[in-house]
Structures are given as structure tokens and as C-alpha cells.
Short mmCIF file of C-alpha atoms in Angstrom, two decimals:
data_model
loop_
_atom_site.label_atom_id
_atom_site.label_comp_id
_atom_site.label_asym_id
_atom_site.label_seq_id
_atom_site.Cartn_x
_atom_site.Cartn_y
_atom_site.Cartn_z
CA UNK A 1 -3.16 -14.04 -112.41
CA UNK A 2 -1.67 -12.87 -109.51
CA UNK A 3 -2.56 -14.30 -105.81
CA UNK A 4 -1.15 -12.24 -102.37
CA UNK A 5 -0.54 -14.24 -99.57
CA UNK A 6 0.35 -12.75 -96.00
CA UNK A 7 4.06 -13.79 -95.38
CA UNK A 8 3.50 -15.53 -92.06
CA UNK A 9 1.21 -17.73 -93.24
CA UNK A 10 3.68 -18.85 -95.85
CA UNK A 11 6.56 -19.50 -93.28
CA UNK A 12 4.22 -21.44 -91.24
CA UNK A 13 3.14 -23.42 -94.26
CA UNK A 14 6.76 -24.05 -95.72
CA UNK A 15 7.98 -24.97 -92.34
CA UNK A 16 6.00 -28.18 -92.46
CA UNK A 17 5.67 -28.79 -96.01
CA UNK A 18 9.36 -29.24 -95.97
CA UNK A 19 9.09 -32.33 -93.57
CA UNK A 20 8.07 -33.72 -96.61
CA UNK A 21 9.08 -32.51 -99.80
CA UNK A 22 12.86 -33.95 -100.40
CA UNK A 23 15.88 -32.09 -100.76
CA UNK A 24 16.90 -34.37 -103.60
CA UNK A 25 13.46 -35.68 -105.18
CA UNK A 26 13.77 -38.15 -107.84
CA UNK A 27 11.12 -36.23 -110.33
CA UNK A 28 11.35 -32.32 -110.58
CA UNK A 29 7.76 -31.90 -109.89
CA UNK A 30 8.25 -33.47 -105.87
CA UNK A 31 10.63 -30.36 -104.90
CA UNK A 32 7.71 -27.94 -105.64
CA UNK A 33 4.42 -27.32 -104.09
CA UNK A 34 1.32 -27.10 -105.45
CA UNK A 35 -1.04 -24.21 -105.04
CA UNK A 36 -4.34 -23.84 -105.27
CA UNK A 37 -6.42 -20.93 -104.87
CA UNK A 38 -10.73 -21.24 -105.10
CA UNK A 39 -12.90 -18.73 -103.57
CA UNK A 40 -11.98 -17.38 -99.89
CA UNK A 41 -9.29 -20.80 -99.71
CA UNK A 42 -5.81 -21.73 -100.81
CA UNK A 43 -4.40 -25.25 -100.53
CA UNK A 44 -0.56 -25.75 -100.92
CA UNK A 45 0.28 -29.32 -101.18
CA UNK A 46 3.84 -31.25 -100.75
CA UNK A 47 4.33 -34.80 -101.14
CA UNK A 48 7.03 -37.29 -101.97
CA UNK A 49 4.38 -39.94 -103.39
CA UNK A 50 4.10 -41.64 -99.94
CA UNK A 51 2.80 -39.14 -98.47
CA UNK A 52 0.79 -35.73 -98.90
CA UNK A 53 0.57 -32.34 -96.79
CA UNK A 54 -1.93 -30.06 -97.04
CA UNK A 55 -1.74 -26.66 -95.80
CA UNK A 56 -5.15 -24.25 -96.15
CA UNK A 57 -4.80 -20.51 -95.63
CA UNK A 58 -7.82 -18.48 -95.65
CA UNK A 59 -8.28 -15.07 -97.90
CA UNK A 60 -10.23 -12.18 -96.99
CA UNK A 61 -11.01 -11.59 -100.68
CA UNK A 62 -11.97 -14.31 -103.05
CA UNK A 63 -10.29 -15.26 -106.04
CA UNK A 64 -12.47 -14.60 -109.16
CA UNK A 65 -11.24 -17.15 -111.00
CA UNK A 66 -9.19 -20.68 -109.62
CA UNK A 67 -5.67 -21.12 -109.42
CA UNK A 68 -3.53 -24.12 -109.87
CA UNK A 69 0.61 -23.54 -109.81
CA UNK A 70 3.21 -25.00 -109.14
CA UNK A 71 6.44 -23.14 -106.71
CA UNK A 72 9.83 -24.81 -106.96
CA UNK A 73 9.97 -25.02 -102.30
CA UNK A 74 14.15 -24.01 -101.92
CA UNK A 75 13.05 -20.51 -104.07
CA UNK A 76 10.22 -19.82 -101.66
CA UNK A 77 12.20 -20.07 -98.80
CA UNK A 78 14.90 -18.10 -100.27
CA UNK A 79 12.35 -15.48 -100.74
CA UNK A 80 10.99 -15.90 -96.90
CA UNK A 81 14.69 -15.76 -96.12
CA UNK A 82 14.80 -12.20 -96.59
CA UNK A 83 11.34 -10.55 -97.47
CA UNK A 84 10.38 -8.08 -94.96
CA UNK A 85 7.03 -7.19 -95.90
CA UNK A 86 3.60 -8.71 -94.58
CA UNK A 87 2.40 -10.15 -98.14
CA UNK A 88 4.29 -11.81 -101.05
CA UNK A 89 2.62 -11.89 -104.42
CA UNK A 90 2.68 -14.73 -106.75
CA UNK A 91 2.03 -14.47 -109.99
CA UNK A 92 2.14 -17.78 -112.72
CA UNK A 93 3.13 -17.35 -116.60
CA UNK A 94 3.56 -19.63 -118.90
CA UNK A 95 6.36 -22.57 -117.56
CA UNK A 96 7.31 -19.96 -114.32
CA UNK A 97 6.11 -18.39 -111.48
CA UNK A 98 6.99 -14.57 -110.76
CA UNK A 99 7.04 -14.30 -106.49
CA UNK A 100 7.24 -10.93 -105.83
CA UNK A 101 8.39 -9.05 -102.18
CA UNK A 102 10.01 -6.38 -100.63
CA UNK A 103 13.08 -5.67 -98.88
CA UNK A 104 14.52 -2.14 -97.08
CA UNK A 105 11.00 -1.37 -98.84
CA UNK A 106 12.52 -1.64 -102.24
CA UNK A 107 10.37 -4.34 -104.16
CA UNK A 108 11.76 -7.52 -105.81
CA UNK A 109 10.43 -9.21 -108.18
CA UNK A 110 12.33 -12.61 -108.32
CA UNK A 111 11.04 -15.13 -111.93
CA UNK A 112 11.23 -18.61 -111.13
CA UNK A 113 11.01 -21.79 -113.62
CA UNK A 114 8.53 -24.41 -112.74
CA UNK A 115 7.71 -27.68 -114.00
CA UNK A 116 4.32 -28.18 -116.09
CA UNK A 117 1.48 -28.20 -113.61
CA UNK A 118 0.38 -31.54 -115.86
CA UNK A 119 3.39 -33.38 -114.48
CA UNK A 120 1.64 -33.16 -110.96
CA UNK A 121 1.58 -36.93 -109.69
CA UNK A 122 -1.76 -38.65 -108.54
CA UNK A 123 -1.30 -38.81 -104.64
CA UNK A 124 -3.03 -41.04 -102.42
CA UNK A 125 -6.63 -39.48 -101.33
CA UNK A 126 -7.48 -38.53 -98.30
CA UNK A 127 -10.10 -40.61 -95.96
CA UNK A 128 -12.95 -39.29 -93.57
CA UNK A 129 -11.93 -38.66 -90.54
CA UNK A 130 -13.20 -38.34 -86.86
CA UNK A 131 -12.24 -36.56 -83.66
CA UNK A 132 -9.64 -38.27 -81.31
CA UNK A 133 -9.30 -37.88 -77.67
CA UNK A 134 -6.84 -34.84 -76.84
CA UNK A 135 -2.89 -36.42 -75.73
CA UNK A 136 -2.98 -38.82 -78.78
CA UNK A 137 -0.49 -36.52 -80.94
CA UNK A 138 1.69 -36.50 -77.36
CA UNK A 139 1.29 -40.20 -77.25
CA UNK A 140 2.04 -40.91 -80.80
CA UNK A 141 5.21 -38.79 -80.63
CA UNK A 142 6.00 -40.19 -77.53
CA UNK A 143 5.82 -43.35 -78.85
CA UNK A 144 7.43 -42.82 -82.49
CA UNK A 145 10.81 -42.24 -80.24
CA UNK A 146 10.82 -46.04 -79.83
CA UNK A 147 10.23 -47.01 -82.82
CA UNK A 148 13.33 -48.36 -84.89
CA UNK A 149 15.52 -46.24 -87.18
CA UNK A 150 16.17 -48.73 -89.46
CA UNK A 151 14.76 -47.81 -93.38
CA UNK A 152 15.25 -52.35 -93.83
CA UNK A 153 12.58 -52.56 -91.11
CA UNK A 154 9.39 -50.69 -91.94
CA UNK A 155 7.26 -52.82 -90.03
CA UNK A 156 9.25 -51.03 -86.65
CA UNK A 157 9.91 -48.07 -88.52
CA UNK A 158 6.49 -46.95 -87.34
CA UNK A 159 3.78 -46.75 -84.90
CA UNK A 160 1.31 -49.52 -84.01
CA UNK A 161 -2.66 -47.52 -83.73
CA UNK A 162 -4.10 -51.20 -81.56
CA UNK A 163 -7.64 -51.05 -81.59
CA UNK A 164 -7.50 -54.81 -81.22
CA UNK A 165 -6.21 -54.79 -77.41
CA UNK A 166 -8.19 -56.55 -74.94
CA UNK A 167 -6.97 -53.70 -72.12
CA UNK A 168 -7.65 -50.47 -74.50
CA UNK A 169 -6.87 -49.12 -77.46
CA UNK A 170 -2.79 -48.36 -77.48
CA UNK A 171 -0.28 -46.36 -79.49
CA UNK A 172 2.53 -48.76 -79.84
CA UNK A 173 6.38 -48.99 -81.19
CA UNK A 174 8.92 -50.77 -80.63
CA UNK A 175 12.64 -51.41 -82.31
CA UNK A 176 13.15 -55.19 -81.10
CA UNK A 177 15.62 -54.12 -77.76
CA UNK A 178 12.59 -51.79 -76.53
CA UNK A 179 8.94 -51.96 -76.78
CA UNK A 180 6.86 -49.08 -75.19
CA UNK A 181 3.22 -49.21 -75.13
CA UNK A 182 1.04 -45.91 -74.17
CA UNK A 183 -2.92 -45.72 -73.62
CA UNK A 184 -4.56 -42.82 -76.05
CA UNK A 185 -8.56 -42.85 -74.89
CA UNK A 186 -10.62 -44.35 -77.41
CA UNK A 187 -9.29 -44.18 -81.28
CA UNK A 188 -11.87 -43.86 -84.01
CA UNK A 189 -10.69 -46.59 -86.22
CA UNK A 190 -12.56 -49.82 -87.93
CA UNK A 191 -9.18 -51.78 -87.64
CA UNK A 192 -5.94 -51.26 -86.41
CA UNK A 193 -3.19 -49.78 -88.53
CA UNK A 194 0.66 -49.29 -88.94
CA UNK A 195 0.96 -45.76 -89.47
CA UNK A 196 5.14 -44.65 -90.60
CA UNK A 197 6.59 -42.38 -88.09
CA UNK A 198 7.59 -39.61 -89.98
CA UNK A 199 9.24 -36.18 -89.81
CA UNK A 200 6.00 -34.41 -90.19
CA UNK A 201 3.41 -36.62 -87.58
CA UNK A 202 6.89 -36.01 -85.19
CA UNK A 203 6.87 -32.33 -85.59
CA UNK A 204 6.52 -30.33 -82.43
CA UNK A 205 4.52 -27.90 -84.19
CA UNK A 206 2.02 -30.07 -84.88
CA UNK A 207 -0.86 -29.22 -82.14
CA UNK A 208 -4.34 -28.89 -81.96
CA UNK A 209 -7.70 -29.94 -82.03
CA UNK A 210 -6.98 -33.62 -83.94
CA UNK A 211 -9.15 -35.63 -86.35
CA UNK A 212 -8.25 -38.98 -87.99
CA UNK A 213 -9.10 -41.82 -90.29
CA UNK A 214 -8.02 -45.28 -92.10
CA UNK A 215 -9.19 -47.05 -95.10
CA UNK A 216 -7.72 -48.15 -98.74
CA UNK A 217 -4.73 -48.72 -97.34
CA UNK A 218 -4.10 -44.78 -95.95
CA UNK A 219 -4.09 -43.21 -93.12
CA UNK A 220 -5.21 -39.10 -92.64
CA UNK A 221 -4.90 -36.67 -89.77
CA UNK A 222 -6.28 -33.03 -90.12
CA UNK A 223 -4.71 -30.91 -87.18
CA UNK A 224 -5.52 -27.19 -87.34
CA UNK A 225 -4.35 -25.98 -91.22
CA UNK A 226 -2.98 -28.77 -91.89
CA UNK A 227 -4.32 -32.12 -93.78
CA UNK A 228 -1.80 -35.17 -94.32
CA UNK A 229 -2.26 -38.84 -95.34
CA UNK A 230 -0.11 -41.47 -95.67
CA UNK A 231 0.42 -44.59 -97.42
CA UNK A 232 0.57 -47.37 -94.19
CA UNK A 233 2.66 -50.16 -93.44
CA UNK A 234 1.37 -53.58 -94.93
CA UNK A 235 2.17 -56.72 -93.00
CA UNK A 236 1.44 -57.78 -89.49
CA UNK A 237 2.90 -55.78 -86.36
CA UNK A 238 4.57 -57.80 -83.96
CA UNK A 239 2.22 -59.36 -81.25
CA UNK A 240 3.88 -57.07 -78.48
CA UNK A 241 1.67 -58.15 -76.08
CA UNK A 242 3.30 -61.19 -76.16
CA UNK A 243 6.52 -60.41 -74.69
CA UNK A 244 5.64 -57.97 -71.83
CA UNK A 245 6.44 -60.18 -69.05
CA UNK A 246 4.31 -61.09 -65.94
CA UNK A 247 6.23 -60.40 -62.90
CA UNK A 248 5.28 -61.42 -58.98
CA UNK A 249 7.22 -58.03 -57.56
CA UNK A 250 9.44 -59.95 -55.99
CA UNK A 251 11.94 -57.37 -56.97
CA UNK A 252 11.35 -54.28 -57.85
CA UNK A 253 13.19 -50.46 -58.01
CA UNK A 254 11.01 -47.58 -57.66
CA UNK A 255 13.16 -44.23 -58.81
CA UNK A 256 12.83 -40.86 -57.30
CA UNK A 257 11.97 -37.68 -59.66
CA UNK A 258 15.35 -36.57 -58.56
CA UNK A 259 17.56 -39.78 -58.86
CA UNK A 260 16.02 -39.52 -62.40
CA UNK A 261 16.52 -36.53 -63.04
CA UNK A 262 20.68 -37.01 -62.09
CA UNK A 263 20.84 -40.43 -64.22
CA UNK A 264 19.26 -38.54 -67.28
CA UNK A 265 22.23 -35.65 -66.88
CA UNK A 266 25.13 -38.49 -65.75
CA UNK A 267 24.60 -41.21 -67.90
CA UNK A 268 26.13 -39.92 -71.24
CA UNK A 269 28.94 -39.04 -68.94
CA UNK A 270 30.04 -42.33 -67.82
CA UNK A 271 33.14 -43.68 -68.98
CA UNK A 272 32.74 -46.43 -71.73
CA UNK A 273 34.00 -49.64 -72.09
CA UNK A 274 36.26 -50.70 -75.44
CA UNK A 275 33.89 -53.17 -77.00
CA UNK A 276 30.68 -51.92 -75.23
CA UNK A 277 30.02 -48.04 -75.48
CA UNK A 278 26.65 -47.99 -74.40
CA UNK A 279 26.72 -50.17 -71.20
CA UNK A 280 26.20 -49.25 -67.71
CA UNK A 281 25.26 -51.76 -64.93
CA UNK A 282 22.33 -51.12 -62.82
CA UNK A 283 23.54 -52.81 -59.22
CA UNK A 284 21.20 -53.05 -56.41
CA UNK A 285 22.31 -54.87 -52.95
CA UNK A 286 19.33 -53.82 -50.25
CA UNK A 287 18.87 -50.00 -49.85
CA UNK A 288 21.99 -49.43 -51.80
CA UNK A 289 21.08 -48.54 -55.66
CA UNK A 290 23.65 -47.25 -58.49
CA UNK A 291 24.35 -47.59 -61.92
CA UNK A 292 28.16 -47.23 -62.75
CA UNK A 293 30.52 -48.24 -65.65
CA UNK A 294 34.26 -48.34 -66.37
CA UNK A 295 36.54 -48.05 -68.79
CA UNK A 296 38.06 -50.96 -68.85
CA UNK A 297 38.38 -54.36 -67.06
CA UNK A 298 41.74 -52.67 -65.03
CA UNK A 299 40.05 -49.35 -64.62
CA UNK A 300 37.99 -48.58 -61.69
CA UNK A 301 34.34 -47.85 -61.12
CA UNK A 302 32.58 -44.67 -62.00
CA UNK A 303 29.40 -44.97 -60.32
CA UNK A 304 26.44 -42.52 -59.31
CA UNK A 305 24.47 -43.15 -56.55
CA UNK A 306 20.36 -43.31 -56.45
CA UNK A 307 20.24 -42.01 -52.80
CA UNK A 308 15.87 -41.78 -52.76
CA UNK A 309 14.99 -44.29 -54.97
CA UNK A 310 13.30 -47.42 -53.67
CA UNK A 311 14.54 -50.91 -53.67
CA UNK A 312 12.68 -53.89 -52.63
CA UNK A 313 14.07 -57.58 -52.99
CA UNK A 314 16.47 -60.17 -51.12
CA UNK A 315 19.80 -60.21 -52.29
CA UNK A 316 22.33 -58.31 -54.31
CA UNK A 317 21.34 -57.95 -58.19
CA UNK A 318 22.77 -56.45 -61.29
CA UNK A 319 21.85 -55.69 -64.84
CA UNK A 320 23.49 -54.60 -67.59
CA UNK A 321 21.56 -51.85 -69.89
CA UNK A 322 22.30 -49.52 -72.75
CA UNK A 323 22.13 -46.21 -71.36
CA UNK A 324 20.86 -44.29 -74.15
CA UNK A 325 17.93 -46.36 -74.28
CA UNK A 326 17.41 -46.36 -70.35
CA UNK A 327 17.88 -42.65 -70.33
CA UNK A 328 14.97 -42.44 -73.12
CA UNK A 329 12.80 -44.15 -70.98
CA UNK A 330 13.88 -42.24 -68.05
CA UNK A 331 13.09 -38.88 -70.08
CA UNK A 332 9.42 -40.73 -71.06
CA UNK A 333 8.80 -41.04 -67.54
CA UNK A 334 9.14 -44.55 -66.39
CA UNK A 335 9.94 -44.77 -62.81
CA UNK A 336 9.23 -47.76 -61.50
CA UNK A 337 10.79 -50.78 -62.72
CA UNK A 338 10.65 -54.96 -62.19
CA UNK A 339 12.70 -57.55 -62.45
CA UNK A 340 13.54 -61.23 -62.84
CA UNK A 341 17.26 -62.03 -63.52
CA UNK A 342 20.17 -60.70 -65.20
CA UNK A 343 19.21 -61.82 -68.92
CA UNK A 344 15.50 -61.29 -68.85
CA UNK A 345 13.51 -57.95 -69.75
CA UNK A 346 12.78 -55.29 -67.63
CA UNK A 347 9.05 -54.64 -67.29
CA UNK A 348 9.19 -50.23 -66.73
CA UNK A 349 5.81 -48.58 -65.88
CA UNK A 350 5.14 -44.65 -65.04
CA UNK A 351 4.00 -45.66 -61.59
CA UNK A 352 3.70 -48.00 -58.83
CA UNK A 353 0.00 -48.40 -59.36
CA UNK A 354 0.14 -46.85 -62.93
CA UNK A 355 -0.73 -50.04 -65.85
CA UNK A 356 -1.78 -48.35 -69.05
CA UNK A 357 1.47 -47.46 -69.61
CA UNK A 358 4.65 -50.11 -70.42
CA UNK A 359 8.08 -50.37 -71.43
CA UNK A 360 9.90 -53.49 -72.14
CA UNK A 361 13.66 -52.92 -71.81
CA UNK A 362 16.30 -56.18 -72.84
CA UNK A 363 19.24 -55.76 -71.05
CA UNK A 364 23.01 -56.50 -72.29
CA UNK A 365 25.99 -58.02 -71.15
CA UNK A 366 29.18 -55.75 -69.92
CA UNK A 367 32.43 -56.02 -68.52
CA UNK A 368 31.88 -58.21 -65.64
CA UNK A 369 31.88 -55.77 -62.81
CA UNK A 370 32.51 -58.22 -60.57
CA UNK A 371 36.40 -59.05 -60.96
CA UNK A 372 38.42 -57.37 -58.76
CA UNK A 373 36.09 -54.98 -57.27
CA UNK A 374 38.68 -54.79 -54.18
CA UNK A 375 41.63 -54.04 -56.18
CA UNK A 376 39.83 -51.62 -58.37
CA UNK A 377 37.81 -49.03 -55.84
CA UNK A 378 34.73 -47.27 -57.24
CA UNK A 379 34.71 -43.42 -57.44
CA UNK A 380 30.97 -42.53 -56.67
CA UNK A 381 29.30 -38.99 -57.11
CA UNK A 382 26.32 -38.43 -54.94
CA UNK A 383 23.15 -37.31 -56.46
#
């Protein structure tokens, strides 16, 4: 039985089934995809056990009788790789597929060896799902890039869905130094869930008109083509409201789109001290606002200078951050910032008047910037 399918539909559909399906699978069966062909619909399906991908294509003329094969993924894309021709036909035999193209419009016939369609796993099932507000795939993503990195920590290796929250529901992560905490409308969910932040819900091509759903310990989204569900994180999610602190604004920094905008370009820039790579102090002493480092505790100060930012509090004040994580919030979109002291979190919010959206920054101790400041001039660049 052979099926055609138009070659840009396939790229499309390998593009994101390869967020899941591994390189190196432990069975032979996880590095293929499944295919499925029923009337006017075809279903190709990846999964690595934990999770399941679903793309649908739709075909103009209906299969007379259904289809169920399996496609080893690498030879597919070797074959997208250099078919130039609008369809590809596959056609399955007995333990091997046959995917036929063409190329300089000489045809190719390439016979591939698949495992037994039988040694398909069962995969978690997908639950019903409802529409969500538009921005929650933005907010999810946004939010994913605070979640920790860490495969020992699956609890933070994902994203909180808190339907619980007395101020709104919220899309929530957080890797224990950083907690970020966006609004996303109203979420269609019985209970709130920890949902893993994976390759495929953090793929930019992911857009669309969003649906999604939680029960039996899964989670689904349908976006456009594509169907995926997920086994979710068991256990209890840290109470992050918790630890976002209550400030009185008795210090506060309120940064300029274009002092951002410099800090995001300078900061990987900044010299680096021995035994602390990432630190930078932020120093603020009335109007006068900059974050600088140094190399070491002899070297003297690189600084950049936040000429339009706003500063508001008695007294000179510094804090020592990691700059990779202050430039992520920076590139979130956190501009306005409060404080209490040197060792306590910083409380970062899109706006002045904006409260839906928080992020909780710890700071970190540096090179004490302090020792002989008049021996050791600073070198400033102005923004």
C-alpha cells in the first residue's frame, strides 16, 4: 500500500517530532514514527514514553483502506535532506518501508528496515481539552526560561499551571536563585498541575489557536496540527508565593528601555572575577546608577553607567547579582526593581504600576568593591 504525502508537510511534521523522538532511544521502536493513514487524515506520532506528538496532515483523496507503519525518523530526514519534489511516497512491505522521491527529477527509491509495528509501546492517552486565552504559549515559554536545568530536580525542571492563586491563575517557574511568576487570563483546569518544560512546549514554532487539558496524571495541548501530552510532575511545587517579598518602596530603581537595552549588550562583556564569573555589582548612591565588575581585587573598575534610569532612596546601596540571570530578566522585561538590603531578594516587576507580573532575584556576594576604590579608579562607558 502506498500513501503520498506533500513534502512540506513532512518537514514541518519532522521538525517537531524530533523535539521528541531521541537521537539515542533505548528501544528501536522510539527512533521511528508511527503513521497512520484513515480516510481524508494521517497521524504521525513520536514519543519517548513520557511524552507523545501528534502531527495530522490532511489528504485530498482518501485512503481506501487504513494504514499503520512505522518510519525509522534519521532516514526520513535524510530523504527531506535532498528530495526536490512536492510529494514523497511511502510504501510498507513486510519488516520495511520503501520512501520513494525525486532528485534533478531522477526518482529514488530508497528501502528502509523498520521495527515490527507490534513493538509500538502503549503511550499515555490524551485528555479533553478546552480553549485557553491567547499569550499563554508566550507566557509558558516565557516562563520555562526560569525554570531549572537540572535533570535531579524535576519538580523545577518545569512549569507551575496555578489555578490555586488567590490573585489569578499564573504560569510559574522557578530554579531556587530566581522565581518568575506571569498572569495567563483564565486557564481551563480542575486543579493545578506541574507540566515538564520541554523541547517541544519551548519550540518557537509552536503558535496558534491553543487548547488544553489535565487529568490521570497527563497533561495535553492541541495547537494547530499538532496534539501532545505529557506525563506531569508528581509532588508538590514550591509555595512561591511565599517568598515574594513585601516591600514599603523605600528604595526602588526604575530602568529606562535604553539603559536596558545597553546592560543586556554590556553585561557578558564585563570583566570577571577569579572565583566569581558571573558577578557584577549593581551600585546606586542618589541619581548616580551603574553596575560594574573587575577582575580582580587589584584591578580597577569596569563600570557602565544607567544615565535615564530612576533611582529613589536615601543613601548609597549596592548589590551583588549574577549577570546572566539579571540580563534574563532584563530580556523578559522587568524594569522596575525594589529593594531591602544587600543579602535579601530583589522583588522585579514589568512596571511601576504593573503587579501581575514578578520576579524574585537572590543576589550574591563579590569582590568587595569597596577596598581601595581611590587607589583603583573605575573606567566607565556611557550608555
Amino acid at each position: 500500500m502506498k500513501l503520498s504525502l506533500a513534502t512540506t508537510e513532512l518537514k514541518a511534521a519532522v521538525a517537531g517530532l524530533g523535539k521528541v523522538i531521541s537521537a539515542k532511544p533505548n528501544l528501536p521502536v522510539l527512533a521511528c514514527l508511527r503513521l497512520e493513514a484513515d480516510g481524508k487524515s494521517v497521524l504521525l506520532t513520536g514519543t519517548d514514553l513520557n511524552q507523545v506528538v501528534t502531527y495530522e496532515i490532511a489528504i485530498a483523496v482518501p485512503v481506501s483502506v487504513p494504514i499503520s507503519l512505522l518510519v525509522p525518523l534519521d532516514a526520513l530526514k535524510d530523504v527531506l535532506r535532498t528530495a526536490q519534489c512536492d510529494s514523497i511516497e511511502i510504501e510498507t512491505s513486510k519488516d520495511a518501508v520503501t520512501i520513494s522521491y525525486a532528485v534533478a527529477g531522477q526518482n529514488i527509491g530508497r528501502r528502509v528496515e523498520t521495527p515490527r509495528i507490534e513493538d509500538w509501546p502503549a503511550l499515555p492517552s490524551a485528555v479533553e481539552t478546552k480553549p485557553v486565552e491567547p499569550g499563554f504559549l508566550a507566557q509558558f515559554k516565557q516562563a520555562a526560561g526560569f525554570a531549572s536545568t537540572d535533570d535531579a530536580r524535576p519538580l523545577l525542571r518545569a512549569v507551575y499551571l496555578d489555578v490555586d492563586s488567590k490573585t489569578g491563575h499564573k504560569v510559574v517557574a522557578t530554579d531556587s536563585r530566581r522565581l518568575s511568576v506571569f498572569p495567563c487570563g483564565i486557564l481551563p483546569l480542575a486543579e493545578s498541575v506541574i507540566v515538564p518544560s520541554t523541547k517541544f512546549l519551548n519550540w518557537s514554532k509552536l503558535e496558534g489557536e491553543t487548547r488544553i487539558g489535565a487529568g490521570k496524571g497527563v497533561f495535553t495541548l492541541r495547537c494547530g496540527p499538532w496534539a501532545f501530552t505529557t506525563k506531569v510532575v508528581e509532588g508538590q511545587y514550591p509555595r512561591w508565593s511565599q517568598v515574594v517579598p513585601a516591600y514599603d518602596g523605600d528604595r526602588t530603581l526604575e530602568l529606562s528601555e535604553a539603559d536596558a537595552a545597553m546592560l543586556i549588550k554590556a553585561l557578558p562583556g564585563l570583566p570577571a572575577y577569579d572565583n566569581s564569573h558571573e558577578a557584577v555589582v549593581l551600585h546606586m548612591d542618589g541619581n548616580a546608577v551603574r553596575v560594574f565588575s573587575r577582575q580582580d581585587s587589584r584591578s580597577p573598575e569596569s563600570a557602565v553607567r544607567l544615565e535615564s534610569s530612576k533611582h529613589e532612596g536615601k543613601g548609597s546601596f549596592s548589590i551583588g547579582l549574577n549577570r546572566d540571570y539579571f540580563r534574563d530578566a532584563l530580556l523578559a522585561g522587568f524594569r522596575f526593581w525594589e529593594f531591602q538590603d544587600a543579602v535579601s531578594p530583589l522583588l522585579g516587576r514589568l512596571s511601576k504600576n504593573g503587579r501581575d507580573s514578578i520576579h524574585v532575584l537572590m543576589p550574591i556576594r563579590t569582590v568587595d568593591h569597596e577596598v581601595q576604590r581611590a587607589e583603583a579608579p573605575a573606567t566607565e562607558a556611557k550608555s
